[in-house]
């Protein structure tokens, strides 16, 4: 349920009312009042007093409304030839400027109440409140942890409270009197419509410290009762309670006599500080009653409920629709919460962030463009190196460049290959050349996937090469038959070449020839490509000058042969 | 929402706009930064290596082109023509030969195309130089073929202790291992 807090803050005392519900049906949750101790620093004293009261009453900083001394304001009547509120807001300050010679228009907050409106005419009661005094009170609230969302005069707050209490009758007129600390407000309501409002510098408490500059004059009635500027408190003798009551009664009489109401006057309602003798007598034929906005003791309120009328009205205004919505927090006094205070720095920070990101983005794009240009240059250079440059007459590495490669280079340099980045385009040319090489390898039978058969010719040459290498160590050898066959491997058995030779070893005798044969066999067996070379039975030659070996079989694995090209590749 | 826009003053509009714009800009800035880092890496490190590799490959391709040009087996109309062209070379002078093709399928997709080569006249004697030149040239002129069988015997009957006339006869087998999807040669 919605909650609100109303504070009436004066120079010497304050009242706080906490409401719950709506403006039409509000319940008092807490109510309290307090004195502001006199001292050299009234602002600090106010802050401390408010903070202590808020803590005691458990008041939170949500939805706070402030009612300030009516004596701070000056009232002026203005008639404008239109009734549009937005237009009135625009012009009211300039309209009333000439009627407030005592202040610079920029030093006051201008608000207004609409007394009567016709389609082509608005009668307004303009209130002017000095910003300096209002700012002090708002600062006090803020520093005490109860920042006010809006501020209004005690008079309008009491008016709202009375309206909510149902005092205004359609068939009668009422007079509302709010006795403040240094000034009192008198409002005439006729048939439920506000007729006039005036401030009288007669308060319920003797003045103590001029904390805020008071308006220099008492506002006249709405009609033509414009009083002169009010004398400063220090210049006036302090009135007694009886004198104040007597003066107020006189002013009431003047008001009643000076106001022509359409409806009969039913009663005079008094709120605020109670002045002895004010309520006891009938004033000019009308009964004087105490206005009590809620039951005594409700919400823990101390004293008469009538003294809380202004705070009650200020709290009501924060709950919803009221009789008159005053709005004194405007221009440079406009409410600003924590976020509002951070708005401007955040906006600046946001703009700086956008600027920083924009610059960062621009720099990155420039670097990217430069890098792209660099890669383009690489691609063009590769093309020139690989394909040559006919215009310059320089040959390329490729004597017969493949057509597809030539076309791709052209397309890439003309940005026709949009699917690839520039670097990928360069990589693509490498792939195309590699593919060409693979195609050539296949054409040459060098497909890496196909193992070529081993050469029987090479195997035979290797074995016979051993005879040649050994020279005199094998003596004279006569070849009788040579055969070499390749056999494909299967399973774990590798490819092999089987060399079968029959040969005669000539020597002085069989013993020497056998030694030559054994030397040859040992040499063959020591070769890395030899996988098997079993000794074979020898026969002495019939002539006795050597031996004959028939069908010497040597098995070779040429994959173990350390070819020069393989070694070079490694 | 209505209340939000009702209280939308200039600083708030700037904040809102900044947040939205910053989010968009941050996304694009992140993308651009990533691209920049990638391009810097490519330009400063990878592209130089890649360029060198491409030029090396171009040189290799050129060499392969030259090898293809020199590969007589590939140029010949068919393997038998290739063998006969070698047999009639001046330093070989083997003359006419009988060629018997024998395709031997290996594992899936491969076939050994074998050609048994024998002199037309079995009584014709050959020197070792002629036979070895013939077989060597068959392998040397094309990397696609291997001699997978050789048998060299003396011409005529020779006893073990007899020094013969160094004239020989031979038979050999040349093999070209190919994939079955390659264009079949006339056999």
XYZ file of C-alpha atoms in Angstrom:
757
model
C 0.000 0.000 0.000
C 1.226 3.504 -0.840
C 2.837 5.468 1.906
C 3.729 9.107 2.212
C 5.298 11.417 4.708
C 4.399 15.052 5.285
C 6.666 17.448 7.101
C 5.790 20.929 8.223
C 9.052 22.632 8.883
C 9.349 25.997 10.535
C 12.091 27.871 12.278
C 11.300 26.663 15.775
C 9.388 23.439 15.427
C 8.249 20.775 13.000
C 5.537 18.174 12.634
C 5.736 14.881 10.786
C 2.791 12.767 9.653
C 3.077 9.404 7.919
C 0.042 8.265 5.941
C -0.886 5.025 4.243
C -3.574 4.471 1.644
C -4.806 6.983 -0.876
C -5.543 10.683 -0.848
C -9.267 9.918 -0.423
C -8.845 7.352 2.290
C -5.669 7.838 4.239
C -4.698 6.255 7.499
C -2.300 7.903 9.904
C 0.541 5.504 10.588
C 2.678 7.831 12.626
C 2.549 11.434 13.728
C 4.971 13.395 15.800
C 6.363 16.818 16.391
C 9.476 18.344 17.799
C 11.246 21.518 18.767
C 14.263 22.846 16.916
C 16.724 23.959 19.549
C 18.089 27.474 19.285
C 21.747 27.740 18.458
C 24.372 29.410 16.328
C 23.741 26.990 13.438
C 19.985 26.680 12.958
C 20.386 24.490 9.870
C 22.454 21.888 11.706
C 20.010 21.994 14.612
C 17.101 21.441 12.223
C 18.872 18.523 10.550
C 19.644 16.869 13.873
C 16.120 17.338 15.169
C 14.541 15.961 11.998
C 16.941 13.017 11.867
C 16.276 12.121 15.455
C 12.505 12.354 14.950
C 12.627 10.282 11.764
C 14.623 7.610 13.562
C 12.271 7.654 16.512
C 9.169 7.400 14.328
C 10.660 4.965 11.818
C 10.062 7.305 8.886
C 11.648 6.293 5.610
C 12.830 8.610 2.890
C 10.127 7.540 0.451
C 7.523 9.970 -0.854
C 8.130 12.967 1.397
C 6.219 16.231 1.022
C 7.185 19.486 2.723
C 5.007 22.324 3.953
C 6.778 25.606 4.612
C 5.840 28.754 6.462
C 3.163 30.728 4.664
C 4.869 33.916 5.823
C 7.698 33.234 3.404
C 5.421 33.853 0.454
C 3.986 36.906 -1.200
C 0.575 36.655 -2.868
C -0.561 38.509 -5.977
C -3.734 38.403 -8.038
C -3.303 38.057 -11.755
C -5.918 37.768 -14.459
C -4.982 36.162 -17.753
C -7.070 35.951 -20.921
C -6.759 32.151 -21.258
C -7.196 29.082 -19.107
C -4.705 26.667 -20.562
C -2.470 25.590 -17.679
C 0.572 25.004 -19.896
C 0.274 28.505 -21.317
C -0.228 29.968 -17.866
C 2.953 28.213 -16.679
C 4.822 29.825 -19.554
C 3.755 33.401 -18.970
C 2.940 33.666 -15.282
C 6.471 34.512 -14.259
C 6.659 37.473 -16.609
C 3.149 38.612 -15.787
C 3.835 38.826 -12.086
C 7.383 40.190 -12.318
C 6.259 43.815 -12.291
C 4.201 43.207 -9.147
C 7.202 41.958 -7.166
C 9.585 44.893 -7.143
C 11.207 43.775 -3.892
C 12.701 40.625 -5.523
C 14.478 39.720 -8.664
C 12.182 37.341 -10.485
C 15.003 34.813 -10.786
C 15.351 34.659 -7.014
C 11.797 33.482 -6.359
C 9.732 30.441 -7.170
C 6.424 31.308 -8.740
C 3.406 29.077 -8.264
C -0.266 29.804 -8.649
C -3.742 28.749 -7.587
C -6.646 29.040 -9.928
C -9.449 30.942 -8.226
C -11.875 30.943 -11.117
C -11.628 30.047 -14.756
C -13.708 30.916 -17.758
C -12.916 29.896 -21.318
C -11.339 33.253 -22.016
C -10.234 34.295 -18.548
C -8.337 32.912 -15.574
C -8.175 34.546 -12.186
C -5.062 33.371 -10.460
C -3.607 33.756 -7.016
C 0.104 33.806 -7.579
C 2.478 32.825 -4.795
C 6.095 33.874 -4.838
C 8.546 32.231 -2.464
C 12.207 33.247 -2.211
C 14.427 30.450 -3.390
C 17.082 31.029 -0.738
C 14.780 30.352 2.189
C 13.108 27.438 0.488
C 16.476 25.945 -0.432
C 17.579 26.041 3.216
C 14.553 24.063 4.305
C 14.906 21.570 1.457
C 18.588 21.113 2.307
C 17.698 20.486 5.929
C 15.250 17.766 4.886
C 17.740 16.207 2.516
C 20.577 16.183 5.020
C 18.337 14.639 7.628
C 17.607 11.751 5.256
C 14.097 12.888 4.321
C 14.463 14.493 0.898
C 11.239 16.249 -0.061
C 9.824 15.395 -3.462
C 7.866 18.603 -3.497
C 7.138 21.581 -1.310
C 4.121 23.782 -0.715
C 2.922 26.461 1.627
C 1.266 25.570 4.922
C -1.867 27.298 3.633
C -2.304 25.039 0.582
C -1.444 21.968 2.671
C -4.190 22.848 5.192
C -6.560 23.550 2.323
C -5.960 20.036 0.977
C -6.354 18.527 4.432
C -9.669 20.348 4.970
C -10.951 19.269 1.586
C -10.036 15.652 2.323
C -11.805 15.946 5.687
C -14.986 17.058 3.905
C -15.228 20.506 5.452
C -16.158 22.205 2.220
C -19.883 22.224 1.555
C -21.509 23.191 -1.672
C -24.185 25.210 0.124
C -21.985 27.044 2.544
C -18.863 29.103 2.924
C -15.997 28.366 5.282
C -12.991 30.239 6.482
C -9.820 28.354 7.207
C -7.221 29.796 9.502
C -3.827 28.252 9.908
C -1.699 29.764 12.637
C 1.932 29.294 11.822
C 5.018 30.128 13.787
C 5.486 33.626 12.444
C 2.525 34.082 10.143
C -1.018 32.913 9.742
C -2.996 32.144 6.659
C -6.646 32.913 6.113
C -8.504 31.187 3.301
C -12.063 31.722 2.230
C -13.832 28.837 0.555
C -17.241 29.538 -0.910
C -19.369 26.696 -2.158
C -16.338 24.421 -2.284
C -14.326 26.926 -4.320
C -11.382 28.910 -3.002
C -12.229 32.577 -3.064
C -9.248 34.167 -1.412
C -6.115 33.490 0.532
C -4.001 35.873 2.504
C -1.090 35.731 4.900
C -0.921 37.773 8.071
C 2.306 38.191 9.932
C 0.864 37.198 13.185
C 2.227 33.902 14.363
C 1.636 31.591 17.240
C 5.207 31.718 18.485
C 7.455 34.659 19.211
C 10.109 35.020 16.515
C 13.537 33.582 17.363
C 15.895 33.479 14.427
C 15.306 34.945 11.027
C 16.457 31.731 9.370
C 14.798 32.595 6.104
C 14.076 35.962 4.598
C 10.491 36.637 5.096
C 8.286 38.218 2.571
C 8.337 41.860 3.174
C 4.669 42.307 3.045
C 1.548 40.563 4.028
C -0.345 39.391 1.020
C -3.654 41.076 0.484
C -6.813 39.296 -0.279
C -7.577 38.175 -3.760
C -9.765 41.094 -4.473
C -8.116 44.373 -3.905
C -6.786 44.179 -0.421
C -3.085 44.498 -1.138
C -1.280 45.301 2.034
C 2.050 47.017 2.135
C 5.312 45.251 2.815
C 5.407 43.583 6.200
C 7.797 45.020 8.794
C 10.722 42.832 9.781
C 10.282 40.877 13.021
C 13.178 42.629 14.691
C 11.533 45.958 14.139
C 8.289 44.889 15.725
C 7.562 44.563 19.451
C 6.821 40.961 20.419
C 3.051 40.554 20.749
C 1.481 38.666 23.604
C -0.870 35.702 22.992
C -3.876 37.855 23.773
C -2.658 40.542 21.396
C -2.043 37.961 18.678
C -5.507 36.494 19.208
C -7.066 39.930 19.117
C -5.210 40.897 15.951
C -6.119 37.639 14.287
C -9.754 38.139 15.179
C -9.586 41.632 13.729
C -8.054 40.313 10.533
C -10.706 37.622 10.441
C -13.384 40.233 10.759
C -11.838 42.284 8.008
C -11.673 39.224 5.817
C -15.270 38.258 6.458
C -16.458 41.750 5.840
C -14.344 42.216 2.771
C -15.333 38.939 1.165
C -18.636 38.667 -0.540
C -19.523 34.993 -0.470
C -22.376 33.519 -2.457
C -23.167 31.060 0.300
C -23.732 31.799 3.982
C -20.707 31.512 6.182
C -20.988 28.311 8.182
C -17.889 28.318 10.346
C -14.319 29.390 10.851
C -11.901 26.474 11.204
C -8.606 26.980 12.950
C -5.549 24.788 12.651
C -1.899 25.037 13.505
C -0.587 26.511 16.707
C -3.283 27.067 19.219
C -3.573 30.655 20.410
C -5.327 31.184 23.656
C -8.592 33.029 23.244
C -8.901 32.519 19.481
C -11.310 29.617 19.579
C -13.341 30.637 22.571
C -15.418 33.380 21.057
C -17.571 33.656 18.015
C -16.021 35.908 15.430
C -18.331 38.205 13.624
C -21.298 35.950 14.043
C -19.647 32.761 12.886
C -18.599 29.890 15.116
C -14.885 29.286 15.435
C -13.932 25.603 15.504
C -10.761 23.622 15.674
C -9.925 21.733 12.472
C -8.707 18.259 13.367
C -7.726 16.205 10.337
C -7.579 12.933 12.285
C -8.575 11.550 15.662
C -6.568 12.562 18.688
C -3.849 10.070 19.523
C -4.028 8.427 16.111
C -0.587 7.302 14.953
C 0.862 8.202 18.329
C 0.281 11.920 17.744
C 1.047 14.082 20.741
C -1.077 17.131 21.414
C -4.032 18.378 19.408
C -4.383 16.914 15.884
C -5.073 20.416 14.556
C -1.400 21.326 14.847
C -0.591 18.523 12.340
C -2.981 19.864 9.683
C -0.224 21.269 7.442
C 1.958 18.145 7.701
C -1.147 16.020 7.102
C -1.996 18.019 3.995
C 1.578 17.762 2.708
C 1.477 13.983 3.145
C -1.930 13.791 1.434
C -0.547 15.601 -1.610
C 2.013 12.812 -2.017
C -0.689 10.135 -2.053
C -2.638 11.313 -5.080
C -5.201 13.836 -6.260
C -5.834 16.734 -3.892
C -7.840 19.944 -3.858
C -4.922 22.013 -5.017
C -1.564 20.656 -6.095
C 1.115 23.161 -5.259
C 4.489 22.824 -6.852
C 7.247 24.897 -5.328
C 10.105 22.559 -6.249
C 10.735 23.852 -9.702
C 13.502 25.376 -11.802
C 16.820 24.978 -9.982
C 15.041 23.712 -6.875
C 13.506 20.787 -8.766
C 13.804 17.487 -6.961
C 16.749 15.399 -7.926
C 17.242 11.930 -6.474
C 20.472 10.006 -6.521
C 19.972 9.017 -10.123
C 18.958 12.512 -11.111
C 22.155 13.859 -9.595
C 24.140 11.315 -11.553
C 22.248 11.936 -14.774
C 24.531 14.582 -16.143
C 27.826 12.848 -15.306
C 26.401 9.615 -16.672
C 25.284 11.323 -19.855
C 28.733 12.847 -20.295
C 30.355 9.498 -19.536
C 28.022 7.854 -22.042
C 28.957 10.354 -24.721
C 32.639 9.871 -23.925
C 32.205 6.113 -24.152
C 30.485 6.449 -27.515
C 33.250 8.768 -28.688
C 35.939 6.391 -27.441
C 34.318 3.391 -29.111
C 33.866 5.343 -32.317
C 37.521 6.358 -32.381
C 38.558 2.803 -31.492
C 36.385 1.493 -34.305
C 37.734 4.000 -36.822
C 41.341 3.198 -35.904
C 40.655 -0.509 -36.196
C 39.011 -0.103 -39.582
C 41.965 1.916 -40.819
C 44.414 -0.711 -39.641
C 42.246 -3.408 -41.211
C 42.209 -1.519 -44.515
C 45.997 -1.171 -44.425
C 46.438 -4.843 -43.662
C 44.015 -5.801 -46.407
C 46.014 -3.661 -48.812
C 49.183 -5.362 -47.626
C 47.696 -8.801 -48.309
C 46.509 -7.597 -51.696
C 50.063 -6.570 -52.444
C 51.274 -10.019 -51.377
C 48.750 -11.695 -53.677
C 49.723 -9.472 -56.599
C 53.424 -10.124 -55.934
C 52.892 -13.880 -55.744
C 51.062 -13.720 -59.037
C 53.913 -11.804 -60.603
C 56.503 -14.240 -59.289
C 54.531 -17.342 -60.228
C 52.979 -16.261 -63.508
C 55.447 -13.616 -64.603
C 54.661 -10.146 -65.872
C 54.302 -9.960 -69.650
C 54.232 -6.148 -69.559
C 57.575 -5.984 -67.809
C 58.841 -8.950 -69.731
C 59.720 -10.858 -66.568
C 59.198 -14.644 -66.652
C 57.431 -16.452 -63.835
C 58.397 -19.548 -61.966
C 55.846 -21.519 -63.951
C 56.694 -21.901 -67.606
C 53.234 -23.206 -68.361
C 50.914 -21.843 -65.654
C 47.658 -23.765 -65.369
C 44.689 -21.906 -66.781
C 42.567 -22.306 -63.699
C 45.335 -20.822 -61.555
C 45.752 -17.925 -63.939
C 42.013 -17.270 -63.887
C 41.843 -17.493 -60.124
C 44.626 -14.970 -59.674
C 42.768 -12.561 -61.957
C 39.446 -13.102 -60.199
C 40.953 -12.709 -56.742
C 42.727 -9.497 -57.636
C 39.494 -8.146 -59.097
C 37.653 -9.045 -55.867
C 35.425 -11.542 -57.592
C 36.052 -14.187 -54.961
C 33.978 -12.706 -52.158
C 33.649 -15.941 -50.200
C 37.270 -15.962 -49.091
C 39.337 -13.456 -47.187
C 42.476 -12.160 -48.843
C 44.625 -14.535 -46.817
C 42.367 -17.439 -47.741
C 42.707 -16.433 -51.380
C 46.479 -16.705 -51.077
C 46.027 -20.072 -49.395
C 43.725 -21.107 -52.214
C 46.474 -20.473 -54.776
C 48.780 -22.711 -52.756
C 46.155 -25.438 -52.725
C 45.660 -25.124 -56.485
C 49.408 -25.434 -57.154
C 49.604 -28.397 -54.759
C 46.723 -30.053 -56.587
C 48.522 -29.502 -59.877
C 51.628 -31.139 -58.443
C 49.607 -34.123 -57.249
C 48.064 -34.421 -60.719
C 51.532 -34.342 -62.284
C 52.770 -36.901 -59.797
C 49.928 -39.193 -60.738
C 50.743 -38.634 -64.355
C 54.311 -39.620 -63.628
C 53.277 -42.601 -61.569
C 54.480 -41.032 -58.352
C 51.263 -41.228 -56.581
C 52.154 -41.397 -52.922
C 49.126 -43.546 -52.313
C 50.351 -46.203 -54.719
C 53.521 -48.077 -53.768
C 55.460 -48.890 -56.892
C 56.780 -52.410 -57.391
C 60.441 -52.883 -56.626
C 62.787 -53.184 -59.580
C 64.151 -56.654 -60.290
C 66.732 -55.017 -62.537
C 67.942 -52.853 -59.673
C 68.140 -55.903 -57.379
C 70.206 -57.830 -59.901
C 72.450 -54.825 -60.438
C 73.044 -54.489 -56.696
C 74.120 -58.101 -56.328
C 76.362 -58.005 -59.362
C 77.654 -54.632 -58.185
C 79.107 -56.360 -55.117
C 81.256 -58.520 -57.413
C 82.420 -55.378 -59.163
C 83.172 -53.573 -55.873
C 85.196 -56.482 -54.495
C 87.422 -56.676 -57.549
C 90.450 -58.897 -56.866
C 89.058 -60.156 -53.594
C 86.753 -62.470 -55.498
C 89.203 -63.296 -58.217
C 87.878 -64.158 -61.618
C 84.191 -64.936 -61.788
C 82.230 -66.422 -64.626
C 78.478 -65.807 -64.762
C 76.478 -68.730 -65.994
C 72.893 -67.677 -65.414
C 71.092 -64.738 -63.845
C 67.472 -64.274 -62.846
C 65.702 -61.678 -60.782
C 62.042 -61.549 -59.788
C 59.904 -59.156 -57.888
C 57.289 -60.555 -55.530
C 54.570 -58.357 -54.040
C 54.209 -58.447 -50.293
C 51.138 -59.641 -48.528
C 50.109 -59.364 -44.928
C 53.234 -58.828 -42.838
C 55.463 -60.018 -45.638
C 57.054 -57.025 -47.397
C 57.782 -56.603 -51.072
C 60.920 -58.462 -52.108
C 63.223 -59.063 -55.034
C 64.764 -62.504 -55.373
C 67.994 -62.739 -57.324
C 69.144 -66.153 -58.409
C 72.549 -66.506 -60.016
C 74.802 -69.368 -61.049
C 78.478 -68.536 -61.224
C 81.954 -70.015 -61.311
C 84.811 -68.785 -59.135
C 88.151 -69.373 -60.892
C 91.305 -69.760 -58.848
C 94.479 -71.796 -58.561
C 92.657 -74.333 -56.497
C 89.195 -74.946 -55.061
C 90.210 -73.763 -51.607
C 91.066 -70.263 -52.771
C 87.958 -70.158 -54.920
C 85.852 -71.160 -51.909
C 87.435 -68.360 -49.908
C 86.475 -65.949 -52.701
C 82.954 -67.285 -52.734
C 82.637 -66.958 -48.963
C 84.007 -63.422 -49.097
C 81.447 -62.536 -51.741
C 78.635 -64.116 -49.775
C 79.685 -62.342 -46.589
C 79.822 -59.023 -48.409
C 76.342 -59.545 -49.842
C 74.978 -60.535 -46.449
C 76.448 -57.387 -44.893
C 74.472 -55.116 -47.207
C 71.423 -53.393 -45.624
C 69.162 -54.319 -48.521
C 69.964 -58.032 -48.166
C 67.326 -59.835 -46.162
C 68.445 -63.372 -46.863
C 71.402 -64.978 -48.636
C 71.846 -68.582 -47.516
C 75.042 -70.352 -48.444
C 74.766 -72.746 -51.302
C 76.532 -75.969 -51.965
C 79.550 -75.557 -54.223
C 81.081 -77.971 -56.650
C 84.683 -78.020 -57.720
C 85.216 -77.454 -61.374
C 86.190 -80.496 -63.365
C 89.354 -78.708 -64.392
C 90.236 -78.283 -60.685
C 90.793 -74.514 -61.027
C 87.841 -73.281 -58.999
C 84.291 -73.943 -57.832
C 80.868 -73.679 -59.286
C 77.805 -72.362 -57.427
C 74.472 -73.099 -58.949
C 71.357 -71.151 -58.056
C 72.722 -68.851 -55.330
C 69.651 -67.086 -54.070
C 69.730 -63.591 -52.555
C 66.578 -61.969 -51.254
C 66.506 -58.169 -51.222
C 64.236 -55.493 -49.812
C 64.891 -52.383 -51.872
C 62.917 -50.192 -49.519
C 65.930 -50.442 -47.202
C 68.202 -49.120 -49.894
C 69.620 -45.738 -48.972
C 69.065 -43.982 -52.246
C 70.777 -40.688 -52.812
C 67.521 -38.872 -53.525
C 65.942 -40.218 -50.346
C 68.919 -39.127 -48.279
C 68.834 -35.720 -49.911
C 65.139 -35.385 -49.162
C 65.754 -36.225 -45.511
C 6.626 2.655 -20.440
C 4.496 5.723 -20.790
C 5.801 7.004 -17.460
C 9.326 6.254 -18.549
C 9.008 8.358 -21.677
C 7.173 11.055 -19.755
C 10.218 11.503 -17.507
C 12.686 11.230 -20.389
C 14.642 14.447 -20.157
C 17.686 15.310 -22.263
C 20.368 13.707 -20.037
C 18.306 10.538 -19.748
C 17.808 10.441 -23.493
C 21.555 10.860 -23.910
C 22.236 8.050 -21.422
C 19.722 5.776 -23.126
C 21.086 6.602 -26.553
C 24.656 6.169 -25.330
C 23.914 2.765 -23.856
C 22.279 1.528 -27.043
C 24.906 3.092 -29.270
C 27.724 1.872 -27.047
C 26.396 -1.678 -27.175
C 26.243 -1.555 -30.970
C 29.630 0.125 -31.250
C 31.161 -2.297 -28.755
C 29.939 -5.233 -30.824
C 31.416 -3.806 -34.017
C 34.579 -2.714 -32.214
C 35.044 -6.227 -30.849
C 34.557 -7.662 -34.315
C 36.949 -5.150 -35.841
C 39.527 -5.738 -33.134
C 39.383 -9.504 -33.660
C 39.748 -9.010 -37.402
C 42.631 -6.615 -36.835
C 44.446 -9.095 -34.589
C 43.883 -11.847 -37.124
C 45.120 -9.701 -40.015
C 48.156 -8.538 -38.066
C 49.084 -12.136 -37.355
C 48.562 -13.026 -41.009
C 50.595 -10.100 -42.308
C 53.445 -10.255 -39.841
C 53.915 -14.007 -39.590
C 51.883 -16.331 -41.756
C 51.759 -14.703 -45.168
C 55.549 -14.592 -45.552
C 55.834 -18.296 -44.860
C 52.878 -19.006 -47.121
C 54.378 -16.949 -49.950
C 57.650 -18.819 -49.694
C 55.794 -22.141 -49.756
C 53.833 -21.083 -52.833
C 56.988 -20.090 -54.693
C 58.649 -23.385 -53.711
C 55.609 -25.284 -54.927
C 55.650 -23.306 -58.168
C 59.243 -24.352 -58.717
C 58.324 -27.964 -57.961
C 55.408 -27.791 -60.358
C 57.706 -26.466 -63.024
C 60.048 -29.385 -62.463
C 57.175 -31.820 -62.636
C 56.120 -30.230 -65.909
C 59.567 -30.880 -67.253
C 59.474 -34.494 -66.046
C 56.113 -35.023 -67.655
C 57.539 -33.673 -70.870
C 60.432 -36.094 -70.607
C 58.301 -39.101 -69.675
C 58.263 -41.206 -72.831
C 55.916 -43.801 -71.405
C 53.229 -41.224 -70.945
C 53.842 -39.733 -74.348
C 53.797 -43.033 -76.193
C 50.557 -44.090 -77.718
C 50.573 -47.351 -75.713
C 53.014 -49.394 -73.572
C 53.959 -51.722 -76.410
C 55.009 -48.789 -78.564
C 57.056 -47.527 -75.651
C 58.867 -50.869 -75.267
C 59.525 -51.207 -78.974
C 60.742 -47.617 -79.253
C 63.313 -48.403 -76.567
C 64.260 -51.710 -78.178
C 65.093 -49.922 -81.408
C 67.214 -47.220 -79.829
C 70.738 -47.069 -81.315
C 72.588 -48.023 -78.141
C 70.112 -50.807 -77.412
C 69.533 -52.465 -80.772
C 67.549 -55.352 -79.406
C 65.328 -55.255 -82.412
C 61.918 -56.747 -82.594
C 60.488 -58.174 -79.410
C 57.435 -60.204 -78.481
C 55.285 -58.513 -75.896
C 52.663 -60.339 -73.920
C 50.484 -58.162 -71.726
C 49.127 -59.603 -68.524
C 47.076 -57.398 -66.223
C 47.121 -58.596 -62.631
C 44.573 -57.020 -60.323
C 45.845 -56.202 -56.863
C 43.811 -54.875 -53.971
C 40.763 -52.750 -54.717
C 41.443 -49.987 -57.179
C 44.929 -51.115 -58.273
C 46.142 -53.175 -61.146
C 49.620 -54.280 -62.204
C 49.887 -54.062 -65.953
C 52.627 -56.511 -66.762
C 54.287 -56.963 -70.129
C 56.440 -60.036 -70.759
C 59.181 -59.128 -73.201
C 61.085 -61.703 -75.211
C 63.273 -61.305 -78.279
C 61.399 -62.137 -81.409
C 64.163 -64.478 -82.395
C 65.117 -66.640 -79.434
C 68.290 -67.712 -81.173
C 69.509 -64.162 -81.605
C 72.532 -63.507 -79.366
C 72.849 -60.274 -77.375
C 75.719 -58.780 -75.487
C 75.384 -57.891 -71.814
C 75.633 -54.224 -72.782
C 72.679 -54.491 -75.144
C 70.512 -56.320 -72.653
C 71.379 -54.033 -69.728
C 70.957 -50.899 -71.843
C 67.542 -52.065 -72.966
C 66.314 -52.821 -69.470
C 67.908 -49.676 -68.014
C 66.349 -47.440 -70.656
C 62.922 -48.938 -70.058
C 63.066 -47.773 -66.437
C 64.996 -44.586 -67.067
C 62.641 -43.110 -69.628
C 59.619 -43.391 -67.404
C 59.172 -43.374 -63.668
C 55.938 -45.215 -64.078
C 57.439 -48.569 -64.991
C 59.630 -51.112 -63.239
C 61.383 -54.217 -64.515
C 59.926 -56.884 -62.270
C 61.474 -59.957 -63.883
C 64.766 -60.557 -65.618
C 66.283 -63.803 -66.763
C 69.580 -63.783 -68.627
C 71.046 -67.032 -69.927
C 74.053 -67.773 -72.068
C 73.375 -68.443 -75.699
C 73.868 -72.139 -76.132
C 75.017 -74.799 -73.713
C 78.023 -73.844 -71.567
C 79.770 -76.078 -69.016
C 80.644 -74.627 -65.575
C 84.385 -74.584 -66.180
C 84.054 -73.390 -69.744
C 84.642 -69.789 -70.691
C 81.791 -68.919 -73.024
C 81.538 -66.347 -75.787
C 79.708 -63.752 -73.646
C 76.575 -63.812 -75.777
C 73.235 -64.097 -74.064
C 69.570 -64.375 -74.471
C 66.982 -62.972 -72.098
C 63.414 -62.446 -71.185
C 62.041 -59.711 -68.980
C 58.825 -58.344 -67.556
C 57.896 -54.674 -67.296
C 55.188 -53.601 -64.853
C 53.205 -50.406 -64.606
C 51.113 -50.174 -61.442
C 48.049 -48.034 -61.940
C 44.727 -47.265 -60.432
C 41.814 -48.835 -62.217
C 40.178 -45.408 -62.758
C 43.100 -44.270 -64.911
C 42.467 -44.280 -68.597
C 43.239 -47.787 -69.747
C 46.052 -48.080 -72.195
C 45.868 -50.223 -75.235
C 47.157 -53.634 -74.269
